[in-house]
mmCIF file of C-alpha atoms and ligand atoms in Angstrom:
data_model
loop_
_atom_site.group_PDB
_atom_site.id
_atom_site.type_symbol
_atom_site.label_atom_id
_atom_site.label_comp_id
_atom_site.label_asym_id
_atom_site.label_seq_id
_atom_site.Cartn_x
_atom_site.Cartn_y
_atom_site.Cartn_z
ATOM 1 C CA UNK A 1 -0.191 0.241 -0.306
ATOM 2 C CA UNK A 2 2.002 4.353 -1.202
ATOM 3 C CA UNK A 3 2.740 6.616 1.393
ATOM 4 C CA UNK A 4 1.879 9.381 1.008
ATOM 5 C CA UNK A 5 2.586 12.466 3.743
ATOM 6 C CA UNK A 6 0.432 14.661 2.389
ATOM 7 C CA UNK A 7 -2.777 13.846 1.077
ATOM 8 C CA UNK A 8 -5.127 16.392 -0.436
ATOM 9 C CA UNK A 9 -8.638 15.430 -1.752
ATOM 10 C CA UNK A 10 -10.070 18.581 -4.187
ATOM 11 C CA UNK A 11 -8.698 20.365 -6.732
ATOM 12 C CA UNK A 12 -10.150 23.401 -5.966
ATOM 13 C CA UNK A 13 -8.452 27.124 -5.259
ATOM 14 C CA UNK A 14 -8.244 25.501 -1.410
ATOM 15 C CA UNK A 15 -7.009 22.285 -2.760
ATOM 16 C CA UNK A 16 -4.245 24.340 -4.962
ATOM 17 C CA UNK A 17 -3.007 26.607 -3.391
ATOM 18 C CA UNK A 18 -2.432 23.711 -0.135
ATOM 19 C CA UNK A 19 -0.588 22.016 -2.192
ATOM 20 C CA UNK A 20 1.026 25.088 -3.554
ATOM 21 C CA UNK A 21 2.108 25.375 0.026
ATOM 22 C CA UNK A 22 2.517 22.007 1.310
ATOM 23 C CA UNK A 23 5.038 21.299 -1.502
ATOM 24 C CA UNK A 24 6.849 24.251 -0.938
ATOM 25 C CA UNK A 25 7.360 22.861 2.713
ATOM 26 C CA UNK A 26 8.946 19.696 1.323
ATOM 27 C CA UNK A 27 6.244 17.649 2.674
ATOM 28 C CA UNK A 28 5.897 15.698 -0.532
ATOM 29 C CA UNK A 29 2.003 16.298 -1.772
ATOM 30 C CA UNK A 30 -0.324 13.773 -3.817
ATOM 31 C CA UNK A 31 -4.072 15.678 -4.919
ATOM 32 C CA UNK A 32 -6.748 13.495 -5.876
ATOM 33 C CA UNK A 33 -8.863 15.501 -8.351
ATOM 34 C CA UNK A 34 -12.081 14.659 -7.695
ATOM 35 C CA UNK A 35 -15.632 14.155 -10.175
ATOM 36 C CA UNK A 36 -14.075 17.855 -11.200
ATOM 37 C CA UNK A 37 -11.414 18.256 -12.132
ATOM 38 C CA UNK A 38 -10.804 22.213 -10.877
ATOM 39 C CA UNK A 39 -13.571 22.346 -9.209
ATOM 40 C CA UNK A 40 -17.012 24.963 -9.546
ATOM 41 C CA UNK A 41 -14.835 27.444 -11.189
ATOM 42 C CA UNK A 42 -14.038 25.398 -14.110
ATOM 43 C CA UNK A 43 -17.864 25.879 -14.847
ATOM 44 C CA UNK A 44 -17.971 30.266 -14.514
ATOM 45 C CA UNK A 45 -16.949 32.892 -16.815
ATOM 46 C CA UNK A 46 -15.230 35.647 -15.620
ATOM 47 C CA UNK A 47 -13.681 36.393 -12.563
ATOM 48 C CA UNK A 48 -13.715 40.127 -11.156
ATOM 49 C CA UNK A 49 -12.689 39.961 -7.825
ATOM 50 C CA UNK A 50 -9.267 36.952 -7.629
ATOM 51 C CA UNK A 51 -6.503 39.982 -6.726
ATOM 52 C CA UNK A 52 -4.848 40.225 -8.805
ATOM 53 C CA UNK A 53 -6.000 39.786 -12.074
ATOM 54 C CA UNK A 54 -7.208 43.871 -12.498
ATOM 55 C CA UNK A 55 -8.943 42.925 -16.476
ATOM 56 C CA UNK A 56 -10.342 39.874 -14.743
ATOM 57 C CA UNK A 57 -9.528 36.116 -15.686
ATOM 58 C CA UNK A 58 -11.965 32.970 -17.251
ATOM 59 C CA UNK A 59 -12.582 29.972 -14.141
ATOM 60 C CA UNK A 60 -10.815 27.617 -16.252
ATOM 61 C CA UNK A 61 -7.740 29.443 -16.830
ATOM 62 C CA UNK A 62 -7.306 30.888 -13.562
ATOM 63 C CA UNK A 63 -7.621 27.068 -12.009
ATOM 64 C CA UNK A 64 -5.371 26.564 -14.579
ATOM 65 C CA UNK A 65 -2.783 28.750 -13.042
ATOM 66 C CA UNK A 66 -2.393 28.008 -9.703
ATOM 67 C CA UNK A 67 -2.586 24.126 -10.960
ATOM 68 C CA UNK A 68 0.229 25.042 -12.525
ATOM 69 C CA UNK A 69 1.557 26.753 -9.793
ATOM 70 C CA UNK A 70 1.718 23.765 -7.177
ATOM 71 C CA UNK A 71 2.134 21.323 -10.069
ATOM 72 C CA UNK A 72 6.246 24.464 -10.202
ATOM 73 C CA UNK A 73 6.343 22.748 -6.936
ATOM 74 C CA UNK A 74 6.250 18.963 -7.139
ATOM 75 C CA UNK A 75 3.084 17.855 -6.599
ATOM 76 C CA UNK A 76 2.210 14.759 -7.387
ATOM 77 C CA UNK A 77 -1.646 15.002 -9.371
ATOM 78 C CA UNK A 78 -3.246 12.266 -9.670
ATOM 79 C CA UNK A 79 -7.464 11.376 -11.325
ATOM 80 C CA UNK A 80 -9.563 9.698 -9.397
ATOM 81 C CA UNK A 81 -12.592 9.748 -6.967
ATOM 82 C CA UNK A 82 -12.436 9.110 -3.131
ATOM 83 C CA UNK A 83 -14.583 6.701 -2.465
ATOM 84 C CA UNK A 84 -14.171 5.964 0.852
ATOM 85 C CA UNK A 85 -11.876 6.047 4.215
ATOM 86 C CA UNK A 86 -10.786 5.164 8.036
ATOM 87 C CA UNK A 87 -9.453 8.644 9.650
ATOM 88 C CA UNK A 88 -9.483 5.529 13.100
ATOM 89 C CA UNK A 89 -6.409 4.853 13.307
ATOM 90 C CA UNK A 90 -2.646 6.395 12.384
ATOM 91 C CA UNK A 91 -1.166 6.073 9.348
ATOM 92 C CA UNK A 92 -5.176 7.930 8.266
ATOM 93 C CA UNK A 93 -6.635 5.897 5.874
ATOM 94 C CA UNK A 94 -8.127 6.537 1.915
ATOM 95 C CA UNK A 95 -9.961 5.110 -1.116
ATOM 96 C CA UNK A 96 -9.813 5.756 -4.368
ATOM 97 C CA UNK A 97 -11.719 4.085 -7.642
ATOM 98 C CA UNK A 98 -13.313 1.724 -4.817
ATOM 99 C CA UNK A 99 -9.375 -0.088 -5.375
ATOM 100 C CA UNK A 100 -7.151 1.474 -5.087
ATOM 101 C CA UNK A 101 -5.395 2.058 -0.626
ATOM 102 C CA UNK A 102 -4.027 4.709 -0.059
ATOM 103 C CA UNK A 103 -2.502 5.841 2.979
ATOM 104 C CA UNK A 104 -1.068 8.686 5.017
ATOM 105 C CA UNK A 105 0.124 11.381 7.874
ATOM 106 C CA UNK A 106 -1.894 13.932 7.023
ATOM 107 C CA UNK A 107 -5.176 15.105 4.824
ATOM 108 C CA UNK A 108 -6.982 17.763 4.175
ATOM 109 C CA UNK A 109 -10.182 17.656 2.640
ATOM 110 C CA UNK A 110 -10.934 20.614 0.230
ATOM 111 C CA UNK A 111 -14.036 18.865 -1.436
ATOM 112 C CA UNK A 112 -15.790 21.908 -2.279
ATOM 113 C CA UNK A 113 -19.819 22.343 -2.216
ATOM 114 C CA UNK A 114 -22.194 21.125 -5.040
ATOM 115 C CA UNK A 115 -25.739 22.731 -6.842
ATOM 116 C CA UNK A 116 -28.681 22.760 -4.856
ATOM 117 C CA UNK A 117 -32.318 21.354 -6.296
ATOM 118 C CA UNK A 118 -35.785 22.913 -5.057
ATOM 119 C CA UNK A 119 -36.060 18.419 -4.477
ATOM 120 C CA UNK A 120 -39.250 19.133 -6.721
ATOM 121 C CA UNK A 121 -39.792 15.574 -8.404
ATOM 122 C CA UNK A 122 -39.772 17.226 -12.544
ATOM 123 C CA UNK A 123 -35.936 18.490 -11.853
ATOM 124 C CA UNK A 124 -34.666 14.817 -12.096
ATOM 125 C CA UNK A 125 -37.515 14.034 -14.333
ATOM 126 C CA UNK A 126 -36.381 16.720 -17.187
ATOM 127 C CA UNK A 127 -32.703 16.129 -15.909
ATOM 128 C CA UNK A 128 -29.711 16.844 -18.939
ATOM 129 C CA UNK A 129 -33.471 17.519 -21.231
ATOM 130 C CA UNK A 130 -33.562 21.277 -20.438
ATOM 131 C CA UNK A 131 -33.173 21.282 -16.189
ATOM 132 C CA UNK A 132 -29.358 22.943 -15.427
ATOM 133 C CA UNK A 133 -27.563 24.031 -12.379
ATOM 134 C CA UNK A 134 -24.745 25.163 -14.935
ATOM 135 C CA UNK A 135 -25.373 27.869 -17.875
ATOM 136 C CA UNK A 136 -22.191 28.828 -18.235
ATOM 137 C CA UNK A 137 -21.418 24.768 -19.203
ATOM 138 C CA UNK A 138 -25.133 24.506 -20.741
ATOM 139 C CA UNK A 139 -25.871 28.007 -22.319
ATOM 140 C CA UNK A 140 -25.446 27.590 -25.531
ATOM 141 C CA UNK A 141 -28.052 25.436 -26.796
ATOM 142 C CA UNK A 142 -30.082 28.275 -25.691
ATOM 143 C CA UNK A 143 -29.329 30.226 -28.788
ATOM 144 C CA UNK A 144 -31.359 32.382 -28.976
ATOM 145 C CA UNK A 145 -35.090 30.711 -26.456
ATOM 146 C CA UNK A 146 -36.611 32.024 -23.291
ATOM 147 C CA UNK A 147 -35.282 30.473 -19.958
ATOM 148 C CA UNK A 148 -35.386 30.825 -15.943
ATOM 149 C CA UNK A 149 -33.363 31.393 -13.493
ATOM 150 C CA UNK A 150 -34.637 29.536 -10.027
ATOM 151 C CA UNK A 151 -33.086 32.125 -7.747
ATOM 152 C CA UNK A 152 -31.660 35.965 -6.035
ATOM 153 C CA UNK A 153 -27.832 35.064 -4.859
ATOM 154 C CA UNK A 154 -24.396 36.430 -7.112
ATOM 155 C CA UNK A 155 -24.756 33.047 -8.970
ATOM 156 C CA UNK A 156 -28.172 34.121 -10.237
ATOM 157 C CA UNK A 157 -27.757 36.887 -11.557
ATOM 158 C CA UNK A 158 -24.222 35.920 -12.740
ATOM 159 C CA UNK A 159 -25.829 32.804 -14.024
ATOM 160 C CA UNK A 160 -29.020 34.906 -15.965
ATOM 161 C CA UNK A 161 -26.933 37.955 -16.974
ATOM 162 C CA UNK A 162 -24.743 35.399 -19.415
ATOM 163 C CA UNK A 163 -28.007 33.372 -20.459
ATOM 164 C CA UNK A 164 -29.241 36.769 -21.424
ATOM 165 C CA UNK A 165 -26.862 37.354 -24.072
ATOM 166 C CA UNK A 166 -27.502 34.369 -25.108
ATOM 167 C CA UNK A 167 -30.835 33.549 -24.864
ATOM 168 C CA UNK A 168 -33.851 35.370 -26.681
ATOM 169 C CA UNK A 169 -35.724 36.348 -22.999
ATOM 170 C CA UNK A 170 -34.612 35.290 -19.441
ATOM 171 C CA UNK A 171 -36.171 34.833 -15.990
ATOM 172 C CA UNK A 172 -35.397 35.650 -12.448
ATOM 173 C CA UNK A 173 -37.119 33.772 -10.348
ATOM 174 C CA UNK A 174 -37.287 35.140 -6.668
ATOM 175 C CA UNK A 175 -38.463 33.048 -4.111
ATOM 176 C CA UNK A 176 -38.710 37.384 -1.543
ATOM 177 C CA UNK A 177 -39.190 40.682 -2.695
ATOM 178 C CA UNK A 178 -35.538 41.235 -3.433
ATOM 179 C CA UNK A 179 -32.121 40.375 -4.450
ATOM 180 C CA UNK A 180 -29.530 39.344 -1.780
ATOM 181 C CA UNK A 181 -26.876 39.341 -4.768
ATOM 182 C CA UNK A 182 -24.800 42.181 -4.147
ATOM 183 C CA UNK A 183 -25.185 45.932 -5.403
ATOM 184 C CA UNK A 184 -23.377 45.776 -8.915
ATOM 185 C CA UNK A 185 -24.550 42.057 -9.904
ATOM 186 C CA UNK A 186 -28.472 43.106 -8.808
ATOM 187 C CA UNK A 187 -27.921 46.629 -11.145
ATOM 188 C CA UNK A 188 -26.173 44.913 -13.761
ATOM 189 C CA UNK A 189 -29.453 43.441 -13.990
ATOM 190 C CA UNK A 190 -32.123 45.617 -14.056
ATOM 191 C CA UNK A 191 -29.584 47.142 -16.933
ATOM 192 C CA UNK A 192 -30.441 44.135 -18.723
ATOM 193 C CA UNK A 193 -33.573 44.117 -20.892
ATOM 194 C CA UNK A 194 -34.134 40.349 -21.611
ATOM 195 C CA UNK A 195 -34.322 39.666 -18.041
ATOM 196 C CA UNK A 196 -37.690 39.426 -15.858
ATOM 197 C CA UNK A 197 -37.280 39.774 -12.510
ATOM 198 C CA UNK A 198 -40.357 37.129 -10.389
ATOM 199 C CA UNK A 199 -40.333 38.563 -7.367
ATOM 200 C CA UNK A 200 -42.453 36.965 -4.350
ATOM 201 C CA UNK A 201 -42.392 33.629 -6.543
ATOM 202 C CA UNK A 202 -41.248 29.667 -6.425
ATOM 203 C CA UNK A 203 -41.719 26.849 -8.600
ATOM 204 C CA UNK A 204 -44.068 24.419 -8.268
ATOM 205 C CA UNK A 205 -43.282 21.559 -11.533
ATOM 206 C CA UNK A 206 -42.133 21.797 -14.724
ATOM 207 C CA UNK A 207 -44.325 20.393 -17.723
ATOM 208 C CA UNK A 208 -43.422 19.262 -21.028
ATOM 209 C CA UNK A 209 -43.752 16.792 -24.008
ATOM 210 C CA UNK A 210 -39.863 15.548 -23.467
ATOM 211 C CA UNK A 211 -38.496 18.492 -23.136
ATOM 212 C CA UNK A 212 -38.966 21.429 -20.733
ATOM 213 C CA UNK A 213 -41.419 23.311 -22.028
ATOM 214 C CA UNK A 214 -42.714 25.457 -19.222
ATOM 215 C CA UNK A 215 -42.866 26.207 -15.557
ATOM 216 C CA UNK A 216 -45.459 26.184 -13.418
ATOM 217 C CA UNK A 217 -44.946 28.932 -11.353
ATOM 218 C CA UNK A 218 -47.038 30.571 -7.610
ATOM 219 C CA UNK A 219 -46.529 34.252 -7.286
ATOM 220 C CA UNK A 220 -47.265 35.189 -3.305
ATOM 221 C CA UNK A 221 -48.443 38.594 -3.419
ATOM 222 C CA UNK A 222 -48.893 41.050 -0.274
ATOM 223 C CA UNK A 223 -49.847 37.817 2.826
ATOM 224 C CA UNK A 224 -52.477 35.995 2.072
ATOM 225 C CA UNK A 225 -53.547 35.482 -1.658
ATOM 226 C CA UNK A 226 -51.608 33.564 -3.987
ATOM 227 C CA UNK A 227 -51.400 33.750 -7.542
ATOM 228 C CA UNK A 228 -51.199 30.494 -10.110
ATOM 229 C CA UNK A 229 -49.484 30.843 -13.839
ATOM 230 C CA UNK A 230 -47.309 29.229 -16.036
ATOM 231 C CA UNK A 231 -44.584 30.584 -17.864
ATOM 232 C CA UNK A 232 -43.178 29.560 -20.697
ATOM 233 C CA UNK A 233 -39.721 28.109 -21.135
ATOM 234 C CA UNK A 234 -37.053 26.264 -23.575
ATOM 235 C CA UNK A 235 -34.341 25.490 -19.773
ATOM 236 C CA UNK A 236 -34.401 25.511 -16.427
ATOM 237 C CA UNK A 237 -32.029 26.894 -14.322
ATOM 238 C CA UNK A 238 -31.067 26.260 -10.218
ATOM 239 C CA UNK A 239 -28.706 29.383 -8.777
ATOM 240 C CA UNK A 240 -29.769 28.586 -4.553
ATOM 241 C CA UNK A 241 -26.051 28.025 -2.737
ATOM 242 C CA UNK A 242 -24.695 25.249 -2.927
ATOM 243 C CA UNK A 243 -24.434 21.610 0.109
ATOM 244 C CA UNK A 244 -20.911 19.885 0.668
ATOM 245 C CA UNK A 245 -19.746 17.541 0.055
ATOM 246 C CA UNK A 246 -19.169 15.420 2.668
ATOM 247 C CA UNK A 247 -20.871 12.171 1.910
ATOM 248 C CA UNK A 248 -17.927 10.239 1.974
ATOM 249 C CA UNK A 249 -16.596 12.133 5.312
ATOM 250 C CA UNK A 250 -20.138 11.051 7.008
ATOM 251 C CA UNK A 251 -20.040 8.829 10.519
ATOM 252 C CA UNK A 252 -15.470 9.390 10.254
ATOM 253 C CA UNK A 253 -15.590 13.981 10.822
ATOM 254 C CA UNK A 254 -17.839 16.137 12.847
ATOM 255 C CA UNK A 255 -20.408 18.058 9.687
ATOM 256 C CA UNK A 256 -22.192 20.275 10.657
ATOM 257 C CA UNK A 257 -26.401 19.987 10.584
ATOM 258 C CA UNK A 258 -26.231 21.814 7.136
ATOM 259 C CA UNK A 259 -22.932 19.173 6.363
ATOM 260 C CA UNK A 260 -19.912 22.031 6.690
ATOM 261 C CA UNK A 261 -16.264 19.992 7.842
ATOM 262 C CA UNK A 262 -16.290 21.822 11.196
ATOM 263 C CA UNK A 263 -12.694 22.953 12.253
ATOM 264 C CA UNK A 264 -11.244 25.203 15.009
ATOM 265 C CA UNK A 265 -11.522 27.419 17.259
ATOM 266 C CA UNK A 266 -8.777 29.319 15.214
ATOM 267 C CA UNK A 267 -7.847 26.287 12.965
ATOM 268 C CA UNK A 268 -7.885 24.300 9.752
ATOM 269 C CA UNK A 269 -7.789 20.592 12.140
ATOM 270 C CA UNK A 270 -11.263 18.651 12.451
ATOM 271 C CA UNK A 271 -12.150 15.994 14.801
ATOM 272 C CA UNK A 272 -9.738 13.733 13.544
ATOM 273 C CA UNK A 273 -6.544 14.489 14.868
ATOM 274 C CA UNK A 274 -3.459 14.744 11.003
ATOM 275 C CA UNK A 275 -7.382 15.044 9.439
ATOM 276 C CA UNK A 276 -7.705 18.985 7.989
ATOM 277 C CA UNK A 277 -10.256 21.161 6.017
ATOM 278 C CA UNK A 278 -10.778 24.565 3.878
ATOM 279 C CA UNK A 279 -12.410 25.861 1.241
ATOM 280 C CA UNK A 280 -17.090 25.614 0.051
ATOM 281 C CA UNK A 281 -16.554 22.108 2.704
ATOM 282 C CA UNK A 282 -15.901 23.871 5.732
ATOM 283 C CA UNK A 283 -17.020 27.511 5.170
ATOM 284 C CA UNK A 284 -21.523 27.582 5.194
ATOM 285 C CA UNK A 285 -20.136 31.631 5.491
ATOM 286 C CA UNK A 286 -17.211 33.277 2.456
ATOM 287 C CA UNK A 287 -17.637 30.470 -0.052
ATOM 288 C CA UNK A 288 -15.400 32.827 -2.284
ATOM 289 C CA UNK A 289 -12.394 31.564 -4.265
ATOM 290 C CA UNK A 290 -9.875 34.472 -2.413
ATOM 291 C CA UNK A 291 -11.212 32.345 0.636
ATOM 292 C CA UNK A 292 -11.022 29.460 -0.115
ATOM 293 C CA UNK A 293 -7.357 29.204 -1.613
ATOM 294 C CA UNK A 294 -6.732 31.530 1.307
ATOM 295 C CA UNK A 295 -8.091 28.265 3.715
ATOM 296 C CA UNK A 296 -6.023 26.274 1.798
ATOM 297 C CA UNK A 297 -3.100 27.699 2.660
ATOM 298 C CA UNK A 298 -3.958 28.347 6.789
ATOM 299 C CA UNK A 299 -5.093 24.281 6.229
ATOM 300 C CA UNK A 300 -1.433 23.379 4.620
ATOM 301 C CA UNK A 301 0.624 25.820 7.274
ATOM 302 C CA UNK A 302 -1.495 24.198 9.650
ATOM 303 C CA UNK A 303 -0.422 20.228 8.272
ATOM 304 C CA UNK A 304 3.090 21.107 8.803
ATOM 305 C CA UNK A 305 3.626 22.103 12.086
ATOM 306 C CA UNK A 306 0.920 18.971 13.480
ATOM 307 C CA UNK A 307 3.720 17.005 11.178
ATOM 308 C CA UNK A 308 6.840 18.687 13.256
ATOM 309 C CA UNK A 309 5.021 17.640 16.583
ATOM 310 C CA UNK A 310 4.468 13.878 15.860
HETATM 311 P P1 NDP B 401 -26.902 32.502 -1.983
HETATM 312 O O1 NDP B 401 -26.604 31.411 -0.418
HETATM 313 O O2 NDP B 401 -26.254 33.419 -1.604
HETATM 314 O O3 NDP B 401 -28.088 32.968 -3.038
HETATM 315 C C1 NDP B 401 -28.755 31.466 -2.397
HETATM 316 C C2 NDP B 401 -29.963 32.156 -3.016
HETATM 317 O O4 NDP B 401 -31.231 31.492 -3.432
HETATM 318 C C3 NDP B 401 -30.853 33.800 -2.336
HETATM 319 O O5 NDP B 401 -31.287 33.594 -3.325
HETATM 320 C C4 NDP B 401 -31.938 32.468 -1.590
HETATM 321 O O6 NDP B 401 -33.015 32.619 -2.310
HETATM 322 C C5 NDP B 401 -32.472 30.948 -2.696
HETATM 323 N N1 NDP B 401 -33.156 29.770 -2.941
HETATM 324 C C6 NDP B 401 -32.347 29.016 -1.689
HETATM 325 N N2 NDP B 401 -33.054 27.929 -1.239
HETATM 326 C C7 NDP B 401 -33.720 28.225 -3.093
HETATM 327 C C8 NDP B 401 -35.025 27.853 -3.152
HETATM 328 N N3 NDP B 401 -35.871 26.693 -2.266
HETATM 329 N N4 NDP B 401 -36.365 27.830 -3.710
HETATM 330 C C9 NDP B 401 -36.161 29.564 -4.587
HETATM 331 N N5 NDP B 401 -34.739 30.747 -3.635
HETATM 332 C C10 NDP B 401 -33.683 29.760 -3.082
HETATM 333 O O7 NDP B 401 -25.702 31.632 -3.663
HETATM 334 P P2 NDP B 401 -25.070 31.728 -4.236
HETATM 335 O O8 NDP B 401 -24.259 30.693 -4.879
HETATM 336 O O9 NDP B 401 -25.624 32.500 -5.187
HETATM 337 O O10 NDP B 401 -23.379 32.569 -3.770
HETATM 338 C C11 NDP B 401 -22.792 31.937 -2.771
HETATM 339 C C12 NDP B 401 -21.969 33.061 -2.224
HETATM 340 O O11 NDP B 401 -21.163 32.896 -2.983
HETATM 341 C C13 NDP B 401 -22.259 34.310 -1.324
HETATM 342 O O12 NDP B 401 -21.706 34.260 -1.072
HETATM 343 C C14 NDP B 401 -22.138 34.699 -3.222
HETATM 344 O O13 NDP B 401 -21.633 36.601 -2.999
HETATM 345 C C15 NDP B 401 -20.938 34.593 -4.886
HETATM 346 N N6 NDP B 401 -20.853 34.578 -5.389
HETATM 347 C C16 NDP B 401 -20.188 35.559 -5.926
HETATM 348 C C17 NDP B 401 -19.774 35.883 -6.952
HETATM 349 C C18 NDP B 401 -19.235 36.993 -7.727
HETATM 350 O O14 NDP B 401 -19.097 37.788 -7.186
HETATM 351 N N7 NDP B 401 -19.332 37.144 -9.007
HETATM 352 C C19 NDP B 401 -20.538 34.865 -8.285
HETATM 353 C C20 NDP B 401 -21.365 33.802 -8.036
HETATM 354 C C21 NDP B 401 -21.169 33.488 -6.298
HETATM 355 P P3 NDP B 401 -33.208 33.366 -0.312
HETATM 356 O O15 NDP B 401 -32.398 35.464 -0.293
HETATM 357 O O16 NDP B 401 -35.102 33.705 -0.282
HETATM 358 O O17 NDP B 401 -32.604 33.053 1.236
#
């Protein structure tokens, strides 16, 4: 069985940053990339708020740069998905793709988060047939068509803006009477003629022969009246936040009630000695590329100190 000094699970900004730091500390990090190498930013367009890029940078380019920087210092990046773990004794044990068993002195979990769905049966019925959680992946199919985006945060606004450049019309379905998104995103969305915001509105279902042809909506008018109506759409995009990718760690480390890994206080250490966590998987609050990268740096420093005392 192969033994690894520092194993990093996940390849988003947190994972790559942890790799850059642990590689430079001579901890010979190995990254297991996961099912989406590069993480969520590989499915975004422009990243305008990562410091150091005054003109912005595309998500895929930013991740390529971080990957190259990790490789430059000797990080060993491997394809694969971690399918089980055993953190009950030392060395820590991790199985990749149900077959390759590895042991490690320290593990940094950076598995990020995945898009949330509303939980409607129709989301599954029309999966790949008009339902998507990634406008930049699937928006191209909706050129000149009508689409809806659900959510009122920065992601929903970003998706709506991206789609407004392709689709003829974009509905933004917002359950409250305001957008939670930052002011700059709000003003960009409201400035677009082909984005119509439906406030106080929830989705009850989707309809269509084979592909999505429309959505059943309900608007809450005042405190006690509901208006049920349908909109004709070709695409239905979810942008209602993310859930942490922690299923494989359930029962092995402490998670909060939403499934985020509990760390600290004041460190990236989890409830198991030698296991650390960084990025969106351990951060229900900030969830930014730069804060994930910062936490990856902290985890690497925590691992270095932990291994010195072992
Ligand atoms: P958020 O949690 O900020 O927003 C989620 C949105 O989805 C809210 O409007 C929420 O409504 C709505 N929502 C949640 N559940 C449901 C539901 N069941 N039905 C209908 N609506 C629902 O998530 P985001 O993904 O937008 O953003 C996450 C973080 O990433 C934020 O900190 C954000 O600022 C950041 N981000 C920054 C970007 C940028 O700066 N360019 C781009 C994208 C994200 P409600 O308000 O009622 O709770």
